[in-house]
Short mmCIF file of C-alpha atoms and ligand atoms in Angstrom, two decimals:
data_model
loop_
_atom_site.label_atom_id
_atom_site.label_comp_id
_atom_site.label_asym_id
_atom_site.label_seq_id
_atom_site.Cartn_x
_atom_site.Cartn_y
_atom_site.Cartn_z
CA MET A 1 109.88 130.29 72.66
CA TYR A 2 109.89 126.50 72.80
CA SER A 3 108.59 124.72 69.65
CA SER A 4 107.94 121.09 69.73
CA HIS A 5 110.28 119.23 67.43
CA LYS A 6 112.57 116.34 67.27
CA GLY A 7 115.31 117.93 65.54
CA GLY A 8 119.02 117.36 65.88
CA ALA A 9 119.73 114.92 63.09
CA LEU A 10 123.52 114.03 63.18
CA VAL A 11 125.73 115.70 60.69
CA LYS A 12 128.85 114.40 59.31
CA ILE A 13 131.86 116.66 59.43
CA GLU A 14 135.29 116.53 58.07
CA VAL A 15 138.05 118.65 59.65
CA THR A 16 141.82 118.73 59.77
CA ILE A 17 143.08 118.93 63.51
CA ASN A 18 146.61 119.73 63.87
CA GLY A 19 147.52 118.26 60.46
CA GLU A 20 145.43 115.08 60.87
CA HIS A 21 142.26 114.53 58.87
CA GLN A 22 139.18 113.57 60.93
CA SER A 23 135.80 112.60 60.06
CA HIS A 24 132.93 112.24 62.75
CA GLU A 25 129.21 112.43 63.01
CA VAL A 26 127.95 115.06 65.50
CA GLU A 27 124.80 116.58 66.80
CA PRO A 28 124.37 120.00 65.42
CA ARG A 29 124.23 121.50 68.83
CA MET A 30 127.52 120.22 69.99
CA LEU A 31 129.98 123.08 70.61
CA LEU A 32 133.38 122.95 68.96
CA VAL A 33 135.13 122.89 72.21
CA HIS A 34 133.27 119.79 73.39
CA PHE A 35 133.91 118.16 70.03
CA LEU A 36 137.62 118.59 70.52
CA ARG A 37 137.81 117.48 73.95
CA GLU A 38 135.14 114.75 74.17
CA VAL A 39 134.98 113.45 70.47
CA VAL A 40 138.57 113.87 69.36
CA GLY A 41 140.04 113.59 72.83
CA LEU A 42 142.27 116.70 72.80
CA THR A 43 141.76 118.02 76.27
CA GLY A 44 144.34 120.82 76.12
CA THR A 45 141.62 123.28 75.01
CA HIS A 46 139.92 124.23 78.28
CA VAL A 47 136.37 125.27 79.01
CA GLY A 48 136.35 128.12 81.54
CA CYS A 49 133.15 130.08 81.41
CA GLU A 50 131.27 128.61 78.31
CA THR A 51 129.91 132.11 77.94
CA SER A 52 132.40 133.62 75.31
CA LEU A 53 134.19 135.74 77.94
CA CYS A 54 137.22 133.93 79.26
CA GLY A 55 139.10 132.67 76.12
CA ALA A 56 140.31 129.49 77.75
CA CYS A 57 138.62 127.57 74.87
CA SER A 58 140.46 129.51 72.09
CA VAL A 59 141.72 127.59 69.03
CA MET A 60 142.86 128.48 65.62
CA LEU A 61 140.07 127.99 63.00
CA ASN A 62 141.29 128.42 59.42
CA GLY A 63 144.06 130.67 60.82
CA GLU A 64 141.99 132.82 63.14
CA ALA A 65 141.72 132.56 66.84
CA VAL A 66 138.26 131.79 67.89
CA LYS A 67 136.43 130.96 71.14
CA ALA A 68 135.40 127.32 70.57
CA CYS A 69 132.69 127.45 72.99
CA THR A 70 130.82 129.89 70.78
CA VAL A 71 131.36 127.93 67.59
CA LEU A 72 129.23 124.81 66.65
CA ALA A 73 131.27 121.90 65.69
CA VAL A 74 129.23 121.61 62.40
CA GLN A 75 130.34 125.22 61.49
CA ALA A 76 133.94 123.87 61.47
CA HIS A 77 133.11 121.40 58.65
CA GLY A 78 135.93 121.59 56.11
CA ALA A 79 138.11 123.67 58.41
CA ASP A 80 141.81 123.50 59.48
CA ILE A 81 142.04 123.67 63.16
CA THR A 82 145.13 124.05 65.36
CA THR A 83 144.81 123.39 69.07
CA ILE A 84 147.40 123.85 71.76
CA GLU A 85 148.49 120.27 71.12
CA GLY A 86 149.45 121.22 67.69
CA LEU A 87 151.93 123.97 68.35
CA ALA A 88 155.12 122.03 69.49
CA GLN A 89 157.00 120.39 66.52
CA ASN A 90 159.05 117.32 66.69
CA GLY A 91 159.09 117.52 70.52
CA GLU A 92 160.44 121.12 70.50
CA LEU A 93 158.18 123.73 72.16
CA HIS A 94 156.87 126.50 70.10
CA PRO A 95 158.71 129.77 70.93
CA ILE A 96 155.42 131.05 72.56
CA GLN A 97 155.28 127.98 74.85
CA GLU A 98 159.03 128.43 75.57
CA GLY A 99 158.32 132.04 76.32
CA PHE A 100 155.69 131.02 78.88
CA TRP A 101 158.13 128.46 80.43
CA GLU A 102 161.00 130.96 80.55
CA CYS A 103 159.01 134.10 81.83
CA HIS A 104 156.72 132.28 84.26
CA GLY A 105 153.81 133.11 82.07
CA LEU A 106 151.65 130.73 84.08
CA GLN A 107 150.79 129.65 87.63
CA CYS A 108 147.75 127.33 87.64
CA GLY A 109 147.90 126.93 83.88
CA PHE A 110 144.20 126.98 83.23
CA CYS A 111 144.20 130.02 81.03
CA THR A 112 147.42 129.12 79.29
CA PRO A 113 146.42 127.08 76.18
CA GLY A 114 143.86 129.97 75.30
CA MET A 115 146.46 132.69 76.00
CA ILE A 116 149.03 130.98 73.74
CA ILE A 117 146.55 130.71 70.92
CA ALA A 118 145.74 134.33 71.28
CA ALA A 119 149.37 135.13 71.41
CA HIS A 120 149.82 132.99 68.29
CA GLN A 121 147.23 135.13 66.47
CA LEU A 122 148.78 138.33 67.60
CA LEU A 123 152.24 137.35 66.49
CA GLU A 124 150.98 136.39 63.03
CA ARG A 125 149.37 139.63 62.63
CA HIS A 126 151.95 141.70 64.39
CA PRO A 127 155.35 140.13 64.49
CA LYS A 128 156.84 142.91 66.67
CA PRO A 129 154.05 144.02 68.89
CA SER A 130 154.37 146.89 71.39
CA GLU A 131 153.41 146.08 75.00
CA ALA A 132 149.99 147.83 74.34
CA ASP A 133 149.51 145.61 71.28
CA ILE A 134 150.15 142.50 73.38
CA ARG A 135 147.66 143.64 76.05
CA ARG A 136 145.17 144.36 73.31
CA GLY A 137 145.80 141.05 71.74
CA ILE A 138 145.10 138.95 74.77
CA GLU A 139 142.04 141.24 75.85
CA GLY A 140 139.66 138.25 75.19
CA ASN A 141 141.51 136.03 77.62
CA LEU A 142 141.19 136.10 81.44
CA CYS A 143 143.87 134.94 83.82
CA ARG A 144 143.13 134.75 87.46
CA CYS A 145 146.53 134.13 88.67
CA THR A 146 149.29 136.00 87.10
CA GLY A 147 148.19 139.59 86.90
CA TYR A 148 149.13 139.33 83.28
CA GLN A 149 152.59 140.84 83.51
CA HIS A 150 154.57 137.73 83.09
CA ILE A 151 152.17 136.77 80.23
CA VAL A 152 153.06 139.94 78.48
CA ASP A 153 156.79 139.13 79.11
CA ALA A 154 156.35 135.74 77.71
CA VAL A 155 154.89 137.09 74.42
CA GLN A 156 157.67 139.56 74.24
CA TYR A 157 160.12 136.66 74.64
CA ALA A 158 158.38 134.85 71.82
CA ALA A 159 158.33 137.80 69.45
CA ALA A 160 161.94 138.52 69.98
CA LYS A 161 162.95 134.76 69.20
CA MET A 162 160.53 134.47 66.25
CA THR A 163 161.74 137.61 64.50
CA ALA A 164 165.48 137.12 65.27
CA MET B 1 120.93 123.83 73.96
CA ILE B 2 117.71 122.60 72.55
CA PRO B 3 118.29 120.16 69.55
CA PHE B 4 117.83 121.46 66.15
CA ASP B 5 118.39 120.51 62.59
CA TYR B 6 121.27 122.14 60.71
CA HIS B 7 121.57 123.23 57.05
CA ALA B 8 124.70 124.84 55.52
CA PRO B 9 123.51 125.98 52.05
CA LYS B 10 126.32 127.09 49.69
CA THR B 11 124.32 129.75 47.85
CA LEU B 12 121.99 132.51 48.79
CA GLN B 13 119.30 130.99 46.61
CA LYS B 14 119.44 127.69 48.45
CA ALA B 15 119.49 129.67 51.76
CA MET B 16 116.30 131.60 50.78
CA ARG B 17 114.42 128.36 49.68
CA LEU B 18 115.34 126.95 53.12
CA VAL B 19 114.14 130.02 54.97
CA ARG B 20 110.85 130.01 52.99
CA GLU B 21 110.48 126.31 53.68
CA HIS B 22 110.98 126.55 57.46
CA GLY B 23 109.38 129.87 58.21
CA ASP B 24 109.25 130.75 61.83
CA ASP B 25 110.83 127.48 62.93
CA ALA B 26 114.24 128.57 61.42
CA SER B 27 116.88 131.04 62.41
CA VAL B 28 119.72 132.04 60.11
CA LEU B 29 123.22 131.67 61.57
CA ALA B 30 126.05 134.06 60.71
CA GLY B 31 128.93 134.46 63.00
CA GLY B 32 126.87 132.88 65.86
CA HIS B 33 128.32 135.32 68.54
CA SER B 34 124.82 136.47 69.60
CA LEU B 35 122.65 133.53 68.43
CA ILE B 36 124.84 130.71 70.00
CA PRO B 37 124.87 132.40 73.45
CA LEU B 38 121.09 133.03 73.17
CA MET B 39 120.61 129.35 72.26
CA LYS B 40 122.68 128.25 75.23
CA LEU B 41 120.41 130.20 77.49
CA ARG B 42 117.48 128.90 75.70
CA PHE B 43 116.32 132.40 74.94
CA ALA B 44 116.32 131.14 71.36
CA ALA B 45 115.30 127.71 70.54
CA PRO B 46 115.04 127.40 66.73
CA ALA B 47 114.04 123.99 65.37
CA VAL B 48 116.07 124.77 62.24
CA VAL B 49 119.32 126.44 61.93
CA ILE B 50 120.33 127.81 58.38
CA ASP B 51 124.02 128.53 58.42
CA LEU B 52 124.89 131.31 56.13
CA GLY B 53 128.80 130.92 56.72
CA GLY B 54 129.30 128.85 53.57
CA ILE B 55 128.00 131.52 51.22
CA GLY B 56 131.35 132.90 50.11
CA GLY B 57 129.62 135.75 47.96
CA LEU B 58 128.29 137.41 51.07
CA LYS B 59 131.68 137.92 52.66
CA LYS B 60 133.18 140.56 50.13
CA VAL B 61 134.25 144.01 51.31
CA THR B 62 134.99 146.48 48.49
CA ALA B 63 136.00 150.19 48.72
CA GLY B 64 135.49 151.95 45.47
CA HIS B 65 135.46 155.66 44.50
CA GLU B 66 131.82 156.00 44.74
CA THR B 67 130.62 153.07 46.89
CA ILE B 68 131.72 150.93 49.85
CA THR B 69 130.09 147.53 50.01
CA ILE B 70 130.26 145.21 52.82
CA GLY B 71 128.93 141.69 52.49
CA ALA B 72 126.51 140.89 55.25
CA LEU B 73 128.67 137.92 56.22
CA ALA B 74 131.98 139.96 56.41
CA THR B 75 133.59 139.66 59.82
CA HIS B 76 134.17 142.59 62.05
CA TYR B 77 137.91 141.80 61.52
CA ALA B 78 137.48 141.83 57.67
CA VAL B 79 136.43 145.44 58.08
CA GLU B 80 139.06 146.32 60.74
CA SER B 81 141.91 144.97 58.57
CA HIS B 82 140.79 146.08 55.08
CA ARG B 83 143.64 147.85 53.32
CA LEU B 84 141.69 150.47 51.57
CA LEU B 85 139.13 151.43 54.24
CA PRO B 86 141.38 153.58 56.50
CA GLY B 87 141.95 155.93 53.62
CA LYS B 88 138.31 155.88 52.37
CA CYS B 89 136.24 155.90 55.46
CA ARG B 90 138.07 155.67 58.78
CA LEU B 91 134.82 155.35 60.72
CA LEU B 92 134.32 151.81 59.51
CA PRO B 93 137.60 150.15 60.75
CA GLU B 94 137.59 152.35 63.80
CA THR B 95 134.20 151.02 64.69
CA ALA B 96 135.19 147.43 63.93
CA SER B 97 138.27 147.57 66.17
CA GLU B 98 136.21 148.73 69.09
CA ILE B 99 134.01 145.53 69.11
CA GLY B 100 134.60 142.93 71.81
CA ASP B 101 138.00 141.27 71.59
CA VAL B 102 140.07 139.59 68.89
CA GLN B 103 138.29 136.26 68.87
CA VAL B 104 134.79 137.93 68.77
CA ARG B 105 135.95 140.20 65.79
CA ASN B 106 137.40 137.20 63.94
CA ARG B 107 133.98 135.48 64.04
CA GLY B 108 131.07 138.03 64.49
CA THR B 109 129.72 139.58 61.30
CA VAL B 110 128.56 143.03 60.35
CA GLY B 111 125.34 141.84 59.09
CA GLY B 112 124.65 139.76 62.08
CA SER B 113 125.13 142.63 64.44
CA ILE B 114 122.96 144.87 62.46
CA ALA B 115 120.13 142.26 62.07
CA HIS B 116 120.48 141.53 65.79
CA ALA B 117 120.10 145.22 66.67
CA ASP B 118 121.36 144.88 70.20
CA PRO B 119 120.79 148.41 71.89
CA ALA B 120 124.55 148.29 72.93
CA ALA B 121 125.97 147.18 69.58
CA ASP B 122 128.60 149.43 67.93
CA TRP B 123 127.78 148.99 64.19
CA PRO B 124 124.31 150.66 64.31
CA ALA B 125 125.75 154.07 65.37
CA ALA B 126 128.28 153.98 62.45
CA MET B 127 125.63 152.85 60.02
CA LEU B 128 123.45 155.74 61.04
CA ALA B 129 126.32 158.25 60.73
CA LEU B 130 127.23 156.95 57.41
CA ASN B 131 123.57 156.87 55.95
CA ALA B 132 124.09 153.26 54.91
CA GLN B 133 121.68 151.31 52.81
CA PHE B 134 120.85 147.70 53.65
CA ASP B 135 120.13 145.27 50.85
CA ILE B 136 117.65 142.67 51.90
CA ALA B 137 116.63 139.50 50.07
CA GLY B 138 113.15 138.26 50.80
CA PRO B 139 110.30 135.94 49.59
CA SER B 140 108.99 138.61 47.11
CA GLY B 141 112.46 139.67 45.90
CA GLU B 142 114.87 142.38 46.81
CA ARG B 143 114.66 145.74 48.68
CA ALA B 144 116.82 148.27 50.11
CA VAL B 145 116.29 150.08 53.47
CA ALA B 146 118.04 153.07 54.85
CA ALA B 147 119.77 152.68 58.22
CA SER B 148 117.53 155.50 59.64
CA ASP B 149 114.45 153.37 58.83
CA PHE B 150 115.96 150.04 59.70
CA PHE B 151 116.49 150.22 63.52
CA VAL B 152 113.08 150.23 64.86
CA GLY B 153 113.37 149.30 68.51
CA LEU B 154 114.95 147.06 71.17
CA PHE B 155 116.33 143.99 69.19
CA THR B 156 113.78 145.08 66.45
CA THR B 157 114.50 146.09 62.87
CA ALA B 158 112.70 146.51 59.59
CA LEU B 159 113.54 142.89 58.67
CA GLN B 160 110.42 140.97 58.05
CA ALA B 161 109.89 137.15 58.43
CA GLY B 162 111.74 135.19 55.78
CA GLU B 163 113.98 138.28 54.99
CA VAL B 164 117.91 138.10 55.01
CA LEU B 165 120.18 140.95 54.96
CA THR B 166 122.69 140.53 52.14
CA ARG B 167 124.94 143.56 51.88
CA ILE B 168 125.49 147.15 53.32
CA ARG B 169 126.14 149.94 50.90
CA ILE B 170 127.71 153.26 51.83
CA ALA B 171 128.47 156.19 49.58
CA THR B 172 132.20 156.70 49.82
CA PRO B 173 132.73 159.99 51.83
CA PRO B 174 134.13 162.77 49.66
CA GLU B 175 137.42 164.66 50.04
CA ASN B 176 137.66 166.78 53.21
CA SER B 177 135.38 164.58 55.19
CA GLY B 178 136.29 162.75 58.38
CA GLY B 179 134.68 160.36 60.68
CA ALA B 180 135.19 158.93 64.33
CA TYR B 181 133.72 156.58 66.86
CA VAL B 182 134.10 157.09 70.53
CA LYS B 183 132.84 154.54 73.09
CA MET B 184 132.81 153.61 76.68
CA ARG B 185 133.05 149.75 77.01
CA GLN B 186 131.22 147.67 79.55
CA SER B 187 134.28 146.11 81.11
CA ALA B 188 133.21 142.43 80.91
CA SER B 189 131.70 142.17 77.41
CA GLY B 190 133.14 145.14 75.59
CA PHE B 191 129.72 146.27 74.52
CA ALA B 192 128.88 149.97 74.41
CA LEU B 193 127.54 151.75 77.47
CA ALA B 194 127.45 154.60 75.26
CA GLY B 195 128.92 154.99 71.75
CA VAL B 196 128.82 157.95 69.36
CA ALA B 197 129.77 157.71 65.64
CA ALA B 198 130.20 161.10 63.92
CA GLN B 199 130.79 161.84 60.08
CA VAL B 200 131.34 165.33 58.81
CA ALA B 201 132.15 166.93 55.60
CA LEU B 202 133.72 170.47 55.61
CA ASP B 203 133.31 173.37 53.10
CA SER B 204 136.34 175.37 51.82
CA ALA B 205 136.13 177.64 54.85
CA GLY B 206 136.39 174.74 57.26
CA ASN B 207 132.77 174.84 58.27
CA CYS B 208 130.39 171.83 58.44
CA ALA B 209 128.81 171.34 55.21
CA SER B 210 127.19 168.02 56.19
CA VAL B 211 127.16 166.11 59.50
CA ALA B 212 125.53 162.91 60.68
CA VAL B 213 125.75 161.64 64.20
CA GLY B 214 124.76 158.05 65.42
CA VAL B 215 124.35 157.21 69.13
CA THR B 216 124.21 153.69 70.58
CA GLY B 217 124.05 152.16 74.09
CA VAL B 218 122.05 155.08 75.42
CA ALA B 219 118.41 154.48 74.17
CA SER B 220 116.50 151.26 73.58
CA VAL B 221 117.50 151.69 69.92
CA ALA B 222 120.39 153.36 68.26
CA TYR B 223 119.39 156.86 67.02
CA ARG B 224 120.55 159.84 64.92
CA ALA B 225 121.31 162.86 67.03
CA HIS B 226 119.36 165.28 64.74
CA ALA B 227 119.55 168.07 67.17
CA VAL B 228 123.26 167.88 67.36
CA GLU B 229 123.50 167.92 63.54
CA ASP B 230 121.10 170.95 63.13
CA ALA B 231 122.97 172.95 65.62
CA LEU B 232 126.38 172.29 63.80
CA ARG B 233 125.61 172.68 60.15
CA GLY B 234 127.16 175.62 58.54
CA ARG B 235 129.35 176.21 61.56
CA GLY B 236 132.98 175.36 62.60
CA LEU B 237 134.96 173.62 65.26
CA ASP B 238 134.10 176.13 67.93
CA ALA B 239 130.29 175.28 67.81
CA ILE B 240 130.94 171.65 68.52
CA ALA B 241 130.71 171.87 72.36
CA GLU B 242 127.28 173.72 72.12
CA ALA B 243 125.93 171.34 69.52
CA ALA B 244 127.13 168.06 71.35
CA ALA B 245 125.01 169.24 74.37
CA HIS B 246 121.94 168.00 72.51
CA ALA B 247 123.19 164.40 72.00
CA ALA B 248 120.46 162.89 74.24
CA ASP B 249 117.65 165.32 73.36
CA GLY B 250 114.49 163.60 72.57
CA VAL B 251 115.30 160.11 73.84
CA GLU B 252 112.14 158.53 74.93
CA GLU B 253 113.36 155.30 76.44
CA PHE B 254 116.83 155.27 77.98
CA GLN B 255 118.87 152.00 78.67
CA GLU B 256 119.53 151.83 82.30
CA ASP B 257 121.03 148.92 84.43
CA HIS B 258 123.49 148.28 87.09
CA HIS B 259 126.39 149.24 84.87
CA ALA B 260 125.12 152.84 84.12
CA SER B 261 122.16 154.83 84.94
CA ALA B 262 119.99 156.80 82.42
CA ASP B 263 121.64 160.10 83.51
CA TYR B 264 124.99 158.74 83.25
CA ARG B 265 124.47 157.44 79.58
CA ALA B 266 122.98 160.71 78.50
CA HIS B 267 125.87 162.41 79.92
CA LEU B 268 128.31 160.01 78.07
CA ALA B 269 126.39 160.66 75.04
CA ARG B 270 127.00 164.36 75.23
CA VAL B 271 130.62 164.09 76.05
CA PHE B 272 131.36 161.55 73.43
CA ALA B 273 129.35 163.54 70.78
CA GLN B 274 131.91 166.30 71.43
CA ARG B 275 134.91 164.07 71.16
CA ALA B 276 133.80 162.25 68.17
CA LEU B 277 133.02 165.36 66.28
CA THR B 278 136.16 167.01 67.22
CA ARG B 279 138.10 164.03 66.07
CA ALA B 280 136.03 163.88 62.92
CA PHE B 281 136.66 167.61 62.25
CA GLU B 282 140.38 167.24 62.66
CA ARG B 283 140.50 164.24 60.24
CA ALA B 284 138.59 166.15 57.64
CA THR B 285 141.11 168.93 57.52
C1 FAD C 301 132.22 138.17 74.33
C2 FAD C 301 131.46 138.96 73.22
C3 FAD C 301 131.56 140.37 73.26
C4 FAD C 301 130.99 141.19 72.33
N1 FAD C 301 131.23 142.43 72.27
C5 FAD C 301 130.64 143.33 71.41
C6 FAD C 301 130.92 144.68 71.38
O1 FAD C 301 131.66 145.30 72.03
N2 FAD C 301 130.10 145.41 70.46
C7 FAD C 301 129.25 144.90 69.68
O2 FAD C 301 128.60 145.53 68.74
N3 FAD C 301 128.97 143.49 69.57
C8 FAD C 301 129.60 142.72 70.58
N4 FAD C 301 129.44 141.36 70.47
C9 FAD C 301 128.44 140.73 69.55
C10 FAD C 301 129.06 140.30 68.25
O3 FAD C 301 129.51 141.52 67.52
C11 FAD C 301 128.12 139.55 67.50
O4 FAD C 301 129.01 139.12 66.47
C12 FAD C 301 127.04 140.30 66.69
O5 FAD C 301 126.26 140.94 67.53
C13 FAD C 301 126.11 139.31 65.98
O6 FAD C 301 126.82 139.02 64.68
P1 FAD C 301 127.01 137.36 64.32
O7 FAD C 301 127.51 137.29 63.04
O8 FAD C 301 127.62 136.69 65.38
O9 FAD C 301 125.41 136.93 64.30
P2 FAD C 301 124.64 135.69 64.83
O10 FAD C 301 124.95 135.48 66.20
O11 FAD C 301 124.89 134.64 63.87
O12 FAD C 301 123.13 136.27 64.60
C14 FAD C 301 122.53 137.19 65.36
C15 FAD C 301 120.97 137.34 64.94
O13 FAD C 301 120.89 137.91 63.67
C16 FAD C 301 120.27 137.17 62.63
N5 FAD C 301 121.23 137.25 61.50
C17 FAD C 301 122.42 137.03 61.33
N6 FAD C 301 122.81 137.36 60.13
C18 FAD C 301 121.67 137.73 59.44
C19 FAD C 301 121.40 138.13 58.01
N7 FAD C 301 122.42 138.29 57.24
N8 FAD C 301 120.21 138.46 57.65
C20 FAD C 301 119.07 138.40 58.62
N9 FAD C 301 119.24 138.00 59.82
C21 FAD C 301 120.51 137.67 60.42
C22 FAD C 301 120.27 135.71 63.35
O14 FAD C 301 119.17 134.90 62.98
C23 FAD C 301 120.28 136.03 64.88
O15 FAD C 301 118.95 136.22 65.24
C24 FAD C 301 130.04 140.56 71.39
C25 FAD C 301 129.83 139.12 71.44
C26 FAD C 301 130.54 138.39 72.32
C27 FAD C 301 130.16 136.87 72.45
S1 FES C 302 134.96 128.86 77.77
FE1 FES C 302 134.90 129.92 75.72
S2 FES C 302 135.19 131.85 76.33
FE2 FES C 302 135.22 130.95 78.31
S1 FES C 303 147.66 131.00 85.28
FE1 FES C 303 145.90 130.44 86.44
S2 FES C 303 144.26 131.39 85.29
FE2 FES C 303 146.10 132.02 84.27
#
């Protein structure tokens, strides 16, 4: 299915990332996750599988959690993006981050940024989730270390704190 | 990924002009959750990508008394979370909620899934069970194709070169009807090893006045289980088990891989037809 073509003319995109306006020229084939890490320099968003399965690359795109390895940077033109770096405010951890800290929601930490973004989406849609809701909410995110239980605990901690 | 040129038209008219201009060199992009993975693997290498994502008018979902419409660019989540759909047509949000995971549902679109026609996709089963109509824009104007004529074969649909799916239309099911979707997920991706969508309407005696059953994951293309429907029409809840046994009748080409054999998929189709019909009956009463 190869066709001979040059293609790939650079495209200018404007995005707001963690509240900051940014403008860059990118190749159309650049994945959003590579844009965030390599162009913008925000390496908190991880690349795990690059095949849409592990969720390590999750970020909020216009208020919705997405796998940034399965979105082109050019598709994000005009969007508002929140990455893991954008959750803490004024040096204070976000309640979900605090939950992961308090409940040992991580071991190696590789999956953690994506897990926290998935949890963020869940708590926005379901402020008081059941344990089953939490497990369903992080279904798109794999963790090879924790066995998930402490992650569930961490999300429960955050839910309690955020609705208190 | 092989480099490509990118266009993001803001209107359907502009998109159609680009599609015409670039012909076979171009692919349209919706949610990208099938196309981008294919492009990474170089199974697809379009020279031009025409992103439909900026066309606001194609994202609307409406649930009226007579018709439900789903813009081709509506996401799975938009259907899953629509406030009126659970009351009007439970099968739609139930199917949406079974797709992939949260991030996939936030991004993937109903139209993209239908146009892609993966043999393990969930929407084709529901669309067959709901007798959906697909509105298609093309070089020579618009046309509508019924779901039963649309899914032609493995990753193959009635869409012709230069055509874009714009909208899905479904007749709002009448009172005392019910629908359900039951599926077995492939544990890594979530795609259906087998999935059965059933939609029934009952008469005043509680017997089946109309029924449609769509099956996905089992054959090389999603299909209507007509033999099940014929065995159930005019009969009641107690006829379901016998009718459901026909759910894999007449399949010519089964899906088969290391996840599930042909026999197993046929078995799942029969079991899930029974479960989906039972649930649909319960919801109709
Ligand atoms: C991890 C993962 C898990 C998944 N799990 C499931 C699952 O459990 N069940 C399931 O059903 N699906 C699943 N999917 C697939 C997902 O639902 C896709 O979103 C869907 O199949 C394609 O929709 P899209 O909007 O992403 O289309 P795209 O990827 O943008 O496009 C797919 C194809 O359709 C064409 N196309 C798109 N829109 C149109 C249009 N309007 N008119 C004409 N042609 C068009 C494109 O050119 C392309 O060839 C999964 C995907 C991933 C990545
Ligand atoms: S890196 Fe994106 S899902 Fe794994
Ligand atoms: S903490 Fe190591 S992968 Fe989750």
